[in-house]
Structure formats: C-alpha cells, structure tokens
PDB file of C-alpha atoms in Angstrom:
ATOM      1  CA  MET A   1     -15.553  34.176  67.862  1.00  0.00           C
ATOM      2  CA  PRO A   2     -12.836  33.587  70.487  1.00  0.00           C
ATOM      3  CA  ALA A   3     -10.343  35.959  68.838  1.00  0.00           C
ATOM      4  CA  ALA A   4     -12.890  38.773  68.624  1.00  0.00           C
ATOM      5  CA  ARG A   5     -13.939  38.151  72.221  1.00  0.00           C
ATOM      6  CA  GLU A   6     -10.376  38.405  73.498  1.00  0.00           C
ATOM      7  CA  SER A   7      -9.779  41.550  71.440  1.00  0.00           C
ATOM      8  CA  LEU A   8     -12.900  43.111  72.927  1.00  0.00           C
ATOM      9  CA  LEU A   9     -11.866  42.180  76.464  1.00  0.00           C
ATOM     10  CA  ASP A  10      -8.402  43.620  75.831  1.00  0.00           C
ATOM     11  CA  ALA A  11      -9.971  46.825  74.534  1.00  0.00           C
ATOM     12  CA  ALA A  12     -12.279  47.057  77.557  1.00  0.00           C
ATOM     13  CA  TYR A  13      -9.361  46.508  79.936  1.00  0.00           C
ATOM     14  CA  THR A  14      -7.319  49.218  78.205  1.00  0.00           C
ATOM     15  CA  ALA A  15     -10.260  51.619  78.300  1.00  0.00           C
ATOM     16  CA  LEU A  16     -10.723  50.951  82.018  1.00  0.00           C
ATOM     17  CA  ALA A  17      -7.101  51.885  82.668  1.00  0.00           C
ATOM     18  CA  ARG A  18      -7.759  55.302  81.119  1.00  0.00           C
ATOM     19  CA  ARG A  19     -11.180  56.224  82.493  1.00  0.00           C
ATOM     20  CA  PRO A  20     -13.804  55.077  85.004  1.00  0.00           C
ATOM     21  CA  TRP A  21     -15.981  52.179  83.933  1.00  0.00           C
ATOM     22  CA  SER A  22     -19.014  54.475  83.915  1.00  0.00           C
ATOM     23  CA  ALA A  23     -17.326  56.487  81.152  1.00  0.00           C
ATOM     24  CA  VAL A  24     -16.341  53.472  79.028  1.00  0.00           C
ATOM     25  CA  ARG A  25     -18.605  53.328  75.956  1.00  0.00           C
ATOM     26  CA  MET A  26     -19.456  50.138  74.140  1.00  0.00           C
ATOM     27  CA  VAL A  27     -19.044  51.803  70.755  1.00  0.00           C
ATOM     28  CA  ASP A  28     -15.485  52.823  71.678  1.00  0.00           C
ATOM     29  CA  VAL A  29     -14.629  49.325  72.890  1.00  0.00           C
ATOM     30  CA  ALA A  30     -15.867  47.848  69.611  1.00  0.00           C
ATOM     31  CA  ALA A  31     -13.939  50.400  67.557  1.00  0.00           C
ATOM     32  CA  SER A  32     -10.729  49.787  69.519  1.00  0.00           C
ATOM     33  CA  ALA A  33     -11.061  46.049  68.953  1.00  0.00           C
ATOM     34  CA  GLY A  34     -11.720  46.538  65.250  1.00  0.00           C
ATOM     35  CA  VAL A  35     -15.100  44.818  65.279  1.00  0.00           C
ATOM     36  CA  SER A  36     -18.671  45.977  64.887  1.00  0.00           C
ATOM     37  CA  ARG A  37     -20.795  47.041  67.808  1.00  0.00           C
ATOM     38  CA  GLN A  38     -23.181  44.231  66.895  1.00  0.00           C
ATOM     39  CA  THR A  39     -20.373  41.711  67.358  1.00  0.00           C
ATOM     40  CA  LEU A  40     -19.742  43.137  70.810  1.00  0.00           C
ATOM     41  CA  TYR A  41     -23.390  42.762  71.786  1.00  0.00           C
ATOM     42  CA  ASN A  42     -23.535  39.281  70.269  1.00  0.00           C
ATOM     43  CA  GLU A  43     -20.640  38.241  72.497  1.00  0.00           C
ATOM     44  CA  PHE A  44     -21.565  39.939  75.776  1.00  0.00           C
ATOM     45  CA  GLY A  45     -25.198  40.960  75.518  1.00  0.00           C
ATOM     46  CA  SER A  46     -24.768  44.234  77.390  1.00  0.00           C
ATOM     47  CA  LYS A  47     -22.240  46.416  79.159  1.00  0.00           C
ATOM     48  CA  ASP A  48     -22.956  44.502  82.361  1.00  0.00           C
ATOM     49  CA  GLY A  49     -22.227  41.278  80.495  1.00  0.00           C
ATOM     50  CA  LEU A  50     -18.946  42.734  79.290  1.00  0.00           C
ATOM     51  CA  ALA A  51     -18.063  43.719  82.859  1.00  0.00           C
ATOM     52  CA  ARG A  52     -18.766  40.208  84.145  1.00  0.00           C
ATOM     53  CA  ALA A  53     -16.698  38.665  81.358  1.00  0.00           C
ATOM     54  CA  LEU A  54     -13.796  41.022  82.062  1.00  0.00           C
ATOM     55  CA  VAL A  55     -13.835  40.268  85.790  1.00  0.00           C
ATOM     56  CA  ARG A  56     -14.069  36.518  85.108  1.00  0.00           C
ATOM     57  CA  ARG A  57     -11.103  36.674  82.740  1.00  0.00           C
ATOM     58  CA  GLU A  58      -8.949  38.502  85.268  1.00  0.00           C
ATOM     59  CA  ALA A  59      -9.886  36.010  87.992  1.00  0.00           C
ATOM     60  CA  ASP A  60      -8.967  33.123  85.693  1.00  0.00           C
ATOM     61  CA  GLY A  61      -5.713  34.830  84.738  1.00  0.00           C
ATOM     62  CA  TYR A  62      -4.777  35.295  88.388  1.00  0.00           C
ATOM     63  CA  LEU A  63      -5.443  31.623  89.170  1.00  0.00           C
ATOM     64  CA  ALA A  64      -3.455  30.517  86.112  1.00  0.00           C
ATOM     65  CA  GLY A  65      -0.570  32.617  87.451  1.00  0.00           C
ATOM     66  CA  VAL A  66      -0.853  30.855  90.802  1.00  0.00           C
ATOM     67  CA  GLU A  67      -0.420  27.516  89.057  1.00  0.00           C
ATOM     68  CA  ARG A  68       2.579  28.805  87.101  1.00  0.00           C
ATOM     69  CA  ALA A  69       4.201  30.097  90.287  1.00  0.00           C
ATOM     70  CA  LEU A  70       3.714  26.783  92.054  1.00  0.00           C
ATOM     71  CA  ALA A  71       5.147  24.844  89.109  1.00  0.00           C
ATOM     72  CA  ALA A  72       8.039  27.117  88.253  1.00  0.00           C
ATOM     73  CA  ALA A  73       9.460  27.953  91.649  1.00  0.00           C
ATOM     74  CA  GLY A  74      11.107  24.604  92.364  1.00  0.00           C
ATOM     75  CA  GLY A  75      12.762  24.138  95.727  1.00  0.00           C
ATOM     76  CA  ASP A  76      10.894  23.230  98.889  1.00  0.00           C
ATOM     77  CA  ILE A  77       7.312  23.931  99.875  1.00  0.00           C
ATOM     78  CA  GLY A  78       8.256  27.242 101.480  1.00  0.00           C
ATOM     79  CA  ASP A  79       9.909  28.470  98.281  1.00  0.00           C
ATOM     80  CA  ARG A  80       6.899  27.571  96.178  1.00  0.00           C
ATOM     81  CA  LEU A  81       4.418  29.179  98.536  1.00  0.00           C
ATOM     82  CA  ALA A  82       6.626  32.259  98.715  1.00  0.00           C
ATOM     83  CA  ALA A  83       6.589  32.437  94.906  1.00  0.00           C
ATOM     84  CA  THR A  84       2.792  32.180  94.980  1.00  0.00           C
ATOM     85  CA  ALA A  85       2.630  35.008  97.514  1.00  0.00           C
ATOM     86  CA  GLU A  86       4.910  37.157  95.363  1.00  0.00           C
ATOM     87  CA  TRP A  87       2.691  36.528  92.336  1.00  0.00           C
ATOM     88  CA  THR A  88      -0.395  37.453  94.358  1.00  0.00           C
ATOM     89  CA  THR A  89       1.012  40.777  95.503  1.00  0.00           C
ATOM     90  CA  ALA A  90       2.415  41.600  92.064  1.00  0.00           C
ATOM     91  CA  ALA A  91      -0.884  40.774  90.341  1.00  0.00           C
ATOM     92  CA  ALA A  92      -2.832  42.896  92.823  1.00  0.00           C
ATOM     93  CA  ARG A  93      -0.410  45.794  92.380  1.00  0.00           C
ATOM     94  CA  GLU A  94      -0.570  45.727  88.585  1.00  0.00           C
ATOM     95  CA  ASN A  95      -4.222  44.808  88.030  1.00  0.00           C
ATOM     96  CA  ALA A  96      -6.968  46.799  89.767  1.00  0.00           C
ATOM     97  CA  LEU A  97      -9.568  44.110  89.048  1.00  0.00           C
ATOM     98  CA  VAL A  98      -7.459  41.379  90.638  1.00  0.00           C
ATOM     99  CA  ARG A  99      -6.924  43.609  93.658  1.00  0.00           C
ATOM    100  CA  ALA A 100     -10.670  44.170  93.967  1.00  0.00           C
ATOM    101  CA  LEU A 101     -11.364  40.456  93.624  1.00  0.00           C
ATOM    102  CA  LEU A 102      -8.840  39.610  96.335  1.00  0.00           C
ATOM    103  CA  THR A 103      -9.873  42.324  98.785  1.00  0.00           C
ATOM    104  CA  GLY A 104     -13.540  42.921  98.005  1.00  0.00           C
ATOM    105  CA  CYS A 105     -12.823  46.653  97.685  1.00  0.00           C
ATOM    106  CA  TRP A 106     -14.357  47.904  94.445  1.00  0.00           C
ATOM    107  CA  SER A 107     -13.659  51.579  93.788  1.00  0.00           C
ATOM    108  CA  GLU A 108     -16.027  53.834  91.885  1.00  0.00           C
ATOM    109  CA  ARG A 109     -13.699  53.604  88.873  1.00  0.00           C
ATOM    110  CA  LEU A 110     -14.252  49.874  88.470  1.00  0.00           C
ATOM    111  CA  PRO A 111     -17.147  47.765  87.305  1.00  0.00           C
ATOM    112  CA  ALA A 112     -18.674  46.056  90.324  1.00  0.00           C
ATOM    113  CA  PRO A 113     -20.769  43.149  89.058  1.00  0.00           C
ATOM    114  CA  SER A 114     -22.740  41.121  91.546  1.00  0.00           C
ATOM    115  CA  LEU A 115     -20.793  38.073  92.642  1.00  0.00           C
ATOM    116  CA  THR A 116     -23.936  35.978  92.453  1.00  0.00           C
ATOM    117  CA  GLY A 117     -24.865  34.570  89.078  1.00  0.00           C
ATOM    118  CA  VAL A 118     -27.309  36.339  86.789  1.00  0.00           C
ATOM    119  CA  PRO A 119     -29.845  34.809  84.409  1.00  0.00           C
ATOM    120  CA  SER A 120     -28.158  34.094  81.087  1.00  0.00           C
ATOM    121  CA  SER A 121     -29.690  33.515  77.693  1.00  0.00           C
ATOM    122  CA  SER A 122     -26.383  33.829  75.862  1.00  0.00           C
ATOM    123  CA  ALA A 123     -25.542  31.345  73.131  1.00  0.00           C
ATOM    124  CA  VAL A 124     -21.829  31.946  73.843  1.00  0.00           C
ATOM    125  CA  PRO A 125     -20.457  29.331  76.292  1.00  0.00           C
ATOM    126  CA  ALA A 126     -17.823  31.696  77.670  1.00  0.00           C
ATOM    127  CA  GLN A 127     -20.484  34.293  78.400  1.00  0.00           C
ATOM    128  CA  ARG A 128     -22.723  31.772  80.115  1.00  0.00           C
ATOM    129  CA  ARG A 129     -19.791  30.991  82.393  1.00  0.00           C
ATOM    130  CA  ALA A 130     -19.171  34.697  83.006  1.00  0.00           C
ATOM    131  CA  ASP A 131     -22.835  35.131  83.881  1.00  0.00           C
ATOM    132  CA  GLY A 132     -22.438  32.496  86.595  1.00  0.00           C
ATOM    133  CA  PRO A 133     -21.148  33.213  90.101  1.00  0.00           C
ATOM    134  CA  LEU A 134     -17.921  35.197  90.416  1.00  0.00           C
ATOM    135  CA  PRO A 135     -15.477  34.337  93.232  1.00  0.00           C
ATOM    136  CA  SER A 136     -15.578  36.253  96.493  1.00  0.00           C
ATOM    137  CA  PRO A 137     -12.294  36.987  98.327  1.00  0.00           C
ATOM    138  CA  GLY A 138     -12.893  34.028 100.646  1.00  0.00           C
ATOM    139  CA  GLU A 139     -13.613  31.735  97.720  1.00  0.00           C
ATOM    140  CA  LEU A 140     -10.418  32.862  95.993  1.00  0.00           C
ATOM    141  CA  VAL A 141      -8.446  32.010  99.125  1.00  0.00           C
ATOM    142  CA  GLY A 142      -9.929  28.518  98.984  1.00  0.00           C
ATOM    143  CA  LEU A 143      -9.222  28.126  95.281  1.00  0.00           C
ATOM    144  CA  VAL A 144      -5.579  29.138  95.710  1.00  0.00           C
ATOM    145  CA  ARG A 145      -5.188  26.922  98.783  1.00  0.00           C
ATOM    146  CA  ASP A 146      -6.612  23.916  96.949  1.00  0.00           C
ATOM    147  CA  ARG A 147      -4.351  24.467  93.938  1.00  0.00           C
ATOM    148  CA  ALA A 148      -1.347  24.716  96.229  1.00  0.00           C
ATOM    149  CA  VAL A 149      -2.258  21.523  98.074  1.00  0.00           C
ATOM    150  CA  ALA A 150      -2.698  19.678  94.770  1.00  0.00           C
ATOM    151  CA  ALA A 151       0.667  20.926  93.510  1.00  0.00           C
ATOM    152  CA  LEU A 152       2.609  20.275  96.716  1.00  0.00           C
ATOM    153  CA  SER A 153       1.233  16.939  97.917  1.00  0.00           C
ATOM    154  CA  GLY A 154       2.348  13.572  96.664  1.00  0.00           C
ATOM    155  CA  PRO A 155       0.292  10.421  96.061  1.00  0.00           C
ATOM    156  CA  GLY A 156       1.398   8.944  99.385  1.00  0.00           C
ATOM    157  CA  THR A 157       0.540  11.936 101.553  1.00  0.00           C
ATOM    158  CA  SER A 158      -1.564  10.877 104.529  1.00  0.00           C
ATOM    159  CA  ARG A 159      -4.872  12.514 105.389  1.00  0.00           C
ATOM    160  CA  PRO A 160      -3.476  14.253 108.518  1.00  0.00           C
ATOM    161  CA  ASP A 161      -0.522  15.547 106.492  1.00  0.00           C
ATOM    162  CA  LEU A 162      -2.900  16.813 103.804  1.00  0.00           C
ATOM    163  CA  ALA A 163      -4.885  18.681 106.446  1.00  0.00           C
ATOM    164  CA  GLU A 164      -1.714  20.244 107.839  1.00  0.00           C
ATOM    165  CA  LEU A 165      -0.534  21.131 104.339  1.00  0.00           C
ATOM    166  CA  ALA A 166      -3.886  22.791 103.632  1.00  0.00           C
ATOM    167  CA  ARG A 167      -3.490  24.917 106.775  1.00  0.00           C
ATOM    168  CA  THR A 168       0.027  25.871 105.736  1.00  0.00           C
ATOM    169  CA  CYS A 169      -1.098  26.819 102.217  1.00  0.00           C
ATOM    170  CA  GLU A 170      -4.017  28.881 103.500  1.00  0.00           C
ATOM    171  CA  LEU A 171      -1.702  30.690 105.911  1.00  0.00           C
ATOM    172  CA  ALA A 172       0.578  31.604 103.003  1.00  0.00           C
ATOM    173  CA  VAL A 173      -2.355  32.907 100.945  1.00  0.00           C
ATOM    174  CA  ARG A 174      -3.696  34.994 103.804  1.00  0.00           C
ATOM    175  CA  LEU A 175      -0.245  36.407 104.499  1.00  0.00           C
ATOM    176  CA  ALA A 176      -0.027  37.377 100.834  1.00  0.00           C
ATOM    177  CA  LEU A 177      -3.367  39.187 101.136  1.00  0.00           C
ATOM    178  CA  SER A 178      -2.099  41.070 104.169  1.00  0.00           C
ATOM    179  CA  CYS A 179       0.857  42.182 102.055  1.00  0.00           C
ATOM    180  CA  VAL A 180      -1.571  43.402  99.386  1.00  0.00           C
ATOM    181  CA  ALA A 181      -3.239  45.625 101.974  1.00  0.00           C
ATOM    182  CA  ALA A 182      -0.015  46.688 103.725  1.00  0.00           C
ATOM    183  CA  PRO A 183       2.979  46.053 101.435  1.00  0.00           C
ATOM    184  CA  PRO A 184       6.242  45.186 103.202  1.00  0.00           C
ATOM    185  CA  ASP A 185       9.558  46.608 102.108  1.00  0.00           C
ATOM    186  CA  GLU A 186      10.483  45.816  98.516  1.00  0.00           C
ATOM    187  CA  GLY A 187      11.362  42.167  98.137  1.00  0.00           C
ATOM    188  CA  GLY A 188       9.962  41.400 101.555  1.00  0.00           C
ATOM    189  CA  VAL A 189       6.872  39.378 100.659  1.00  0.00           C
ATOM    190  CA  ALA A 190       8.771  36.114 100.297  1.00  0.00           C
ATOM    191  CA  ASP A 191      10.590  36.703 103.584  1.00  0.00           C
ATOM    192  CA  VAL A 192       7.292  37.377 105.378  1.00  0.00           C
ATOM    193  CA  VAL A 193       5.844  34.104 104.128  1.00  0.00           C
ATOM    194  CA  ARG A 194       8.947  31.992 104.729  1.00  0.00           C
ATOM    195  CA  GLY A 195       9.364  33.409 108.224  1.00  0.00           C
ATOM    196  CA  ALA A 196       5.795  32.616 109.228  1.00  0.00           C
ATOM    197  CA  LEU A 197       5.454  29.113 107.788  1.00  0.00           C
ATOM    198  CA  PRO A 198       6.213  26.020 109.863  1.00  0.00           C
ATOM    199  CA  ARG A 199       9.815  24.925 109.700  1.00  0.00           C
ATOM    200  CA  GLN A 200       8.857  21.604 108.165  1.00  0.00           C
ATOM    201  CA  PRO A 201       5.520  21.972 106.367  1.00  0.00           C
ATOM    202  CA  ALA A 202       3.526  18.774 106.113  1.00  0.00           C
ATOM    203  CA  GLY A 203       3.231  17.009 102.794  1.00  0.00           C
ATOM    204  CA  ARG A 204       5.683  15.473 100.400  1.00  0.00           C
ATOM    205  CA  HIS A 205       7.329  16.890  97.367  1.00  0.00           C
ATOM    206  CA  PRO A 206       5.575  16.029  94.128  1.00  0.00           C
TER     207      PRO A 206
END
C-alpha cells in the first residue's frame, strides 16, 4: 500500500515536528493518516520500524535533492557544486532528521535508530530496505560526492581528472557540512564554496 505508507510517514513526520519521538503514539499516527492501526503495523512492524522508515525516506529525499541541484544549476562546475551546498544547508536547516543524518547529532527529541541493519521479516519491500543499514555522515559525504562526480564528468574524462574532480566534489560537500554547523552570513554558502574550490576544477562538462 504505497499511498498508505506515504501518508503514515507524512503523519509521523508531522507528529515529530510537534512533540518528541518518545511521545509520538502509533495510534495517533494511524488516525492522522486516516488508516487503521493494523495497517500501520502491517507496513512498519513496530514503532522502531516506523522510525527507520522515516529516517530512510528523509535520507533518500535529501539525496534526490542533491541530484536536482546538480541538474538544475547549469553553469560551470563551481556553480553546480555551490547549488548542491546551498541545498545541503537548506535541507539541514528545515529538516531535523536530515541535519542529524549529516552531522551524527541526534537530539533526545528525535528517533535514533541504529545505523546498522536489523533483522527483517517484513513482507513489504520498502520496509526491508528501511531495516537495512542507514547511512552514516561519512557515507552520506561519499554518496553526495559520487553523485556529483557522475553528474559533472563527461565520457572522455581521464582517470586522473576523475580523481581530481572527486576531491573537488568532496571538498564542496565538506564545506557545506561546515556551514551546517556554523552558518555563514545569509546567502554566503555559495560564496564560501566558490571561493574555496580550485579555479579550474578537473573534469569536463556533461
């Protein structure tokens, strides 16, 4: 039931914005989504399963936003990495779960599922995926870097240029994370990234 699952995740996310995760009740999540409590348990198995699914969805949503930023920015490599950095800081500012995923800092208000996978007997494919490993901050850096390299390199890019491009992309991601922890002046994230990147980043335009 993909529609019911998304409605339940939306309801859980809304509930989390209003109260600590420890105070979020499964019965209230089901009622807010307009489905039965049994449907909720069929989808997620438990409150811990719901937490893992919610964290997985927010991680996936953040990475999808990275890909949109890389595709939509246009311009040179610096512009596209700056757009990715701006998305990263905006997502972390607006979404407490994304911020926790990026920084590893899970407050008492948030669910804090183990990043290692848990045994899963779920018949729901999406839940089996959620029960698998969740990305650590370092793994997220790598995932963003790899997406940026794929988006910014061309078919003729040499291996040394790919390696240099990967270093440039990782630098941009790590600068974005520093701006999450210590935000620059408004509108300054892009300038921080552009100012720190090599003048002529390796790699070719797609």
